[in-house]
């Protein structure tokens, strides 16, 4: 296959850049370094808040920008500056949290790059999250408050993102159906098997990557993106060259321009080698 003129690469983290142990392989790190030396801008495009991006990702050579909270914020991390934001209004968040609270859920709210959760819920996170590295990530990055809903109603501010974790996918599917029937004007996706993520309707990873491209003078056709879950669908469809992981959901593989190998087989690095490195 032909090499492509790629100037910017956005990559999801969980299930995409990171392997099953939530690590970056040395092989991937070396390929990223080569891309940066070639003049390519690389950046995480994640559902995580800025403070939830692992240090080894931010330590990759050339990382200056990050798309966070599913596109709610585009941040210049060197300048500590928000370049673009698309937040979920308080009233919409209120509707969503009321639905989430009807079910047995772990709930959290993201403000200005931080994830907040009720302290007692964080202590029992393993009841809702079966993946050990994710439990560790959430326990070490969430700001604990006595009652996350009380904080949300006190602040009455627009949020980066809301998330609910369910004990099983059947309950998640029921809640998702209710959300889609009752709440208009929010972007609702699921990156994990048992979660619902809610953002402002214009908070999409693809919109955010194209916005950053505009700022940096990079055209749509010069942007490549990698993803595996439903919250990656927008960027896979919008950018010039969308790459799905072999371990991704069927819908994203159907929407992609190319399907690479799994996240445990250095799928991101293999596709960059194939299409980008000269």
Short mmCIF file of C-alpha atoms in Angstrom, two decimals, residues 1-229:
data_model
loop_
_atom_site.label_atom_id
_atom_site.label_comp_id
_atom_site.label_asym_id
_atom_site.label_seq_id
_atom_site.Cartn_x
_atom_site.Cartn_y
_atom_site.Cartn_z
CA UNK A 1 0.00 0.00 0.00
CA UNK A 2 1.11 3.56 -0.70
CA UNK A 3 2.68 5.85 1.85
CA UNK A 4 0.44 8.76 2.81
CA UNK A 5 1.32 12.39 3.47
CA UNK A 6 0.44 12.39 7.17
CA UNK A 7 1.33 15.40 9.34
CA UNK A 8 -0.71 14.63 12.47
CA UNK A 9 -1.64 11.38 14.21
CA UNK A 10 -4.27 11.17 16.97
CA UNK A 11 -4.56 7.93 18.92
CA UNK A 12 -6.98 6.59 21.49
CA UNK A 13 -5.32 5.05 24.56
CA UNK A 14 -7.29 2.19 26.12
CA UNK A 15 -7.54 -0.72 23.70
CA UNK A 16 -5.52 1.20 21.11
CA UNK A 17 -2.07 2.62 21.95
CA UNK A 18 -1.88 0.89 25.34
CA UNK A 19 -1.68 -2.89 25.52
CA UNK A 20 -3.81 -5.02 27.87
CA UNK A 21 -1.50 -4.16 30.77
CA UNK A 22 -2.02 -0.43 30.04
CA UNK A 23 1.59 -0.09 28.87
CA UNK A 24 3.35 1.26 25.77
CA UNK A 25 5.75 -1.21 24.17
CA UNK A 26 9.35 -0.18 23.42
CA UNK A 27 8.63 -0.99 19.78
CA UNK A 28 5.73 1.50 19.71
CA UNK A 29 7.85 4.13 21.46
CA UNK A 30 10.61 3.75 18.84
CA UNK A 31 8.17 4.06 15.93
CA UNK A 32 6.62 7.18 17.52
CA UNK A 33 10.09 8.70 17.87
CA UNK A 34 10.78 8.09 14.17
CA UNK A 35 7.47 9.70 13.18
CA UNK A 36 8.24 12.78 15.28
CA UNK A 37 11.75 13.01 13.77
CA UNK A 38 10.02 12.97 10.38
CA UNK A 39 8.05 16.07 11.47
CA UNK A 40 4.74 14.38 12.35
CA UNK A 41 2.70 15.71 15.29
CA UNK A 42 1.51 12.87 17.55
CA UNK A 43 -1.09 13.25 20.30
CA UNK A 44 -3.45 11.27 22.53
CA UNK A 45 -7.16 11.56 21.65
CA UNK A 46 -8.81 10.02 24.67
CA UNK A 47 -11.92 9.82 26.79
CA UNK A 48 -9.71 10.34 29.85
CA UNK A 49 -9.26 13.73 31.53
CA UNK A 50 -5.85 15.36 31.07
CA UNK A 51 -4.76 14.25 34.54
CA UNK A 52 -5.71 10.66 33.66
CA UNK A 53 -3.29 10.35 30.72
CA UNK A 54 -0.46 8.03 31.83
CA UNK A 55 2.95 9.67 32.35
CA UNK A 56 4.65 7.34 29.80
CA UNK A 57 2.23 8.64 27.13
CA UNK A 58 2.94 12.28 27.97
CA UNK A 59 6.66 11.42 27.98
CA UNK A 60 6.58 10.19 24.37
CA UNK A 61 8.88 12.31 22.22
CA UNK A 62 7.20 15.36 20.72
CA UNK A 63 3.94 15.26 22.70
CA UNK A 64 2.67 18.81 22.97
CA UNK A 65 -1.11 18.55 22.44
CA UNK A 66 -3.86 16.34 23.83
CA UNK A 67 -7.52 15.80 22.92
CA UNK A 68 -9.19 14.89 26.23
CA UNK A 69 -12.61 13.88 27.61
CA UNK A 70 -13.75 12.66 24.14
CA UNK A 71 -12.98 16.01 22.50
CA UNK A 72 -14.40 18.28 25.21
CA UNK A 73 -10.95 19.86 25.54
CA UNK A 74 -7.97 20.33 23.26
CA UNK A 75 -4.98 21.30 25.37
CA UNK A 76 -1.53 22.66 24.58
CA UNK A 77 0.26 20.94 27.46
CA UNK A 78 3.51 22.88 26.95
CA UNK A 79 1.76 26.23 27.29
CA UNK A 80 -0.84 24.88 29.76
CA UNK A 81 -3.53 26.41 27.54
CA UNK A 82 -6.97 25.20 26.39
CA UNK A 83 -7.18 25.66 22.61
CA UNK A 84 -10.75 24.43 22.15
CA UNK A 85 -13.58 23.29 24.42
CA UNK A 86 -17.06 21.84 23.93
CA UNK A 87 -18.65 21.29 27.34
CA UNK A 88 -21.85 19.62 28.53
CA UNK A 89 -24.25 22.23 30.01
CA UNK A 90 -25.23 21.82 33.67
CA UNK A 91 -28.93 21.25 32.85
CA UNK A 92 -28.12 18.38 30.46
CA UNK A 93 -25.75 16.90 33.02
CA UNK A 94 -28.52 17.06 35.61
CA UNK A 95 -30.88 15.05 33.37
CA UNK A 96 -28.21 12.43 32.73
CA UNK A 97 -27.09 12.06 36.35
CA UNK A 98 -30.71 11.58 37.41
CA UNK A 99 -31.01 8.65 35.00
CA UNK A 100 -27.63 7.16 36.05
CA UNK A 101 -28.63 7.38 39.73
CA UNK A 102 -31.73 5.21 39.13
CA UNK A 103 -29.42 2.30 38.38
CA UNK A 104 -26.72 0.65 40.49
CA UNK A 105 -23.81 2.71 39.14
CA UNK A 106 -20.44 4.20 39.93
CA UNK A 107 -20.67 7.83 38.77
CA UNK A 108 -18.07 10.51 38.08
CA UNK A 109 -17.86 14.06 36.77
CA UNK A 110 -14.95 15.69 34.89
CA UNK A 111 -14.16 19.38 35.39
CA UNK A 112 -11.22 21.25 33.85
CA UNK A 113 -9.07 18.18 33.27
CA UNK A 114 -9.83 16.36 36.56
CA UNK A 115 -12.14 13.42 37.30
CA UNK A 116 -14.19 13.63 40.54
CA UNK A 117 -16.02 10.78 42.28
CA UNK A 118 -17.65 10.02 45.63
CA UNK A 119 -14.89 8.72 47.94
CA UNK A 120 -16.82 5.65 49.07
CA UNK A 121 -17.51 4.67 45.45
CA UNK A 122 -13.83 4.91 44.52
CA UNK A 123 -13.02 2.52 47.39
CA UNK A 124 -15.43 -0.05 45.90
CA UNK A 125 -14.60 0.58 42.24
CA UNK A 126 -13.73 -3.10 41.66
CA UNK A 127 -17.45 -3.91 41.97
CA UNK A 128 -18.02 -2.02 38.70
CA UNK A 129 -14.65 -2.34 36.95
CA UNK A 130 -13.29 -5.86 36.31
CA UNK A 131 -10.01 -4.75 34.65
CA UNK A 132 -7.21 -4.51 37.24
CA UNK A 133 -5.03 -1.89 35.46
CA UNK A 134 -8.16 0.30 35.04
CA UNK A 135 -8.98 -0.02 38.75
CA UNK A 136 -5.46 1.16 39.56
CA UNK A 137 -5.69 4.02 37.07
CA UNK A 138 -9.03 5.25 38.47
CA UNK A 139 -7.99 4.91 42.11
CA UNK A 140 -4.80 6.90 41.57
CA UNK A 141 -6.22 9.71 39.42
CA UNK A 142 -9.70 10.51 40.74
CA UNK A 143 -10.27 13.39 43.14
CA UNK A 144 -12.41 12.03 45.96
CA UNK A 145 -15.28 14.15 47.29
CA UNK A 146 -17.91 13.28 49.96
CA UNK A 147 -20.75 13.29 47.38
CA UNK A 148 -20.09 13.88 43.68
CA UNK A 149 -23.74 14.76 42.91
CA UNK A 150 -23.85 17.32 45.72
CA UNK A 151 -20.67 18.90 44.33
CA UNK A 152 -22.14 18.95 40.81
CA UNK A 153 -25.35 20.69 41.99
CA UNK A 154 -23.39 23.16 44.10
CA UNK A 155 -21.07 24.16 41.24
CA UNK A 156 -23.87 24.38 38.62
CA UNK A 157 -21.12 24.47 35.97
CA UNK A 158 -20.80 22.95 32.53
CA UNK A 159 -18.72 19.76 32.66
CA UNK A 160 -16.09 18.14 30.42
CA UNK A 161 -17.76 14.72 30.73
CA UNK A 162 -19.96 12.48 32.89
CA UNK A 163 -19.37 8.76 33.25
CA UNK A 164 -21.36 5.92 34.76
CA UNK A 165 -20.07 2.36 35.25
CA UNK A 166 -22.63 -0.44 35.50
CA UNK A 167 -22.32 -3.88 37.09
CA UNK A 168 -23.28 -5.57 33.80
CA UNK A 169 -23.90 -4.78 30.15
CA UNK A 170 -27.62 -5.66 30.29
CA UNK A 171 -28.26 -2.87 32.82
CA UNK A 172 -26.03 -0.53 30.83
CA UNK A 173 -28.10 -1.25 27.71
CA UNK A 174 -31.35 -0.44 29.58
CA UNK A 175 -29.91 2.85 30.83
CA UNK A 176 -28.54 3.71 27.37
CA UNK A 177 -31.99 3.18 25.85
CA UNK A 178 -33.51 5.49 28.48
CA UNK A 179 -30.84 8.15 27.90
CA UNK A 180 -31.38 8.09 24.14
CA UNK A 181 -35.17 8.35 24.54
CA UNK A 182 -35.18 11.14 27.15
CA UNK A 183 -32.08 13.30 26.68
CA UNK A 184 -31.53 15.43 23.57
CA UNK A 185 -28.42 17.50 22.84
CA UNK A 186 -25.73 15.28 24.35
CA UNK A 187 -23.13 12.98 22.76
CA UNK A 188 -23.49 9.58 24.44
CA UNK A 189 -21.05 6.72 23.82
CA UNK A 190 -19.49 3.69 25.48
CA UNK A 191 -15.75 3.04 25.37
CA UNK A 192 -15.77 0.12 27.83
CA UNK A 193 -18.08 -2.88 27.90
CA UNK A 194 -20.13 -1.61 30.83
CA UNK A 195 -20.01 2.20 30.81
CA UNK A 196 -21.86 5.23 29.48
CA UNK A 197 -19.93 8.41 28.71
CA UNK A 198 -21.82 11.65 28.14
CA UNK A 199 -20.46 14.85 26.61
CA UNK A 200 -21.72 18.04 25.04
CA UNK A 201 -23.08 17.30 21.55
CA UNK A 202 -20.10 18.99 19.86
CA UNK A 203 -17.55 17.15 22.01
CA UNK A 204 -16.25 14.63 19.51
CA UNK A 205 -12.68 13.45 19.01
CA UNK A 206 -12.94 14.00 15.25
CA UNK A 207 -14.18 17.60 15.57
CA UNK A 208 -11.37 18.26 18.06
CA UNK A 209 -8.65 16.82 15.80
CA UNK A 210 -9.87 18.83 12.81
CA UNK A 211 -10.03 21.98 14.99
CA UNK A 212 -6.41 21.43 16.07
CA UNK A 213 -5.51 20.83 12.44
CA UNK A 214 -7.03 24.21 11.52
CA UNK A 215 -5.03 25.92 14.27
CA UNK A 216 -1.79 24.28 13.09
CA UNK A 217 -2.46 24.61 9.35
CA UNK A 218 -2.84 20.86 8.79
CA UNK A 219 -5.47 19.66 6.31
CA UNK A 220 -8.01 16.91 7.01
CA UNK A 221 -6.31 14.57 4.49
CA UNK A 222 -3.04 14.92 6.42
CA UNK A 223 -4.59 13.66 9.68
CA UNK A 224 -4.55 9.99 10.73
CA UNK A 225 -6.45 8.57 13.72
CA UNK A 226 -6.53 5.25 15.59
CA UNK A 227 -9.36 3.84 17.72
CA UNK A 228 -11.21 0.76 18.92
CA UNK A 229 -14.46 1.86 20.62
#
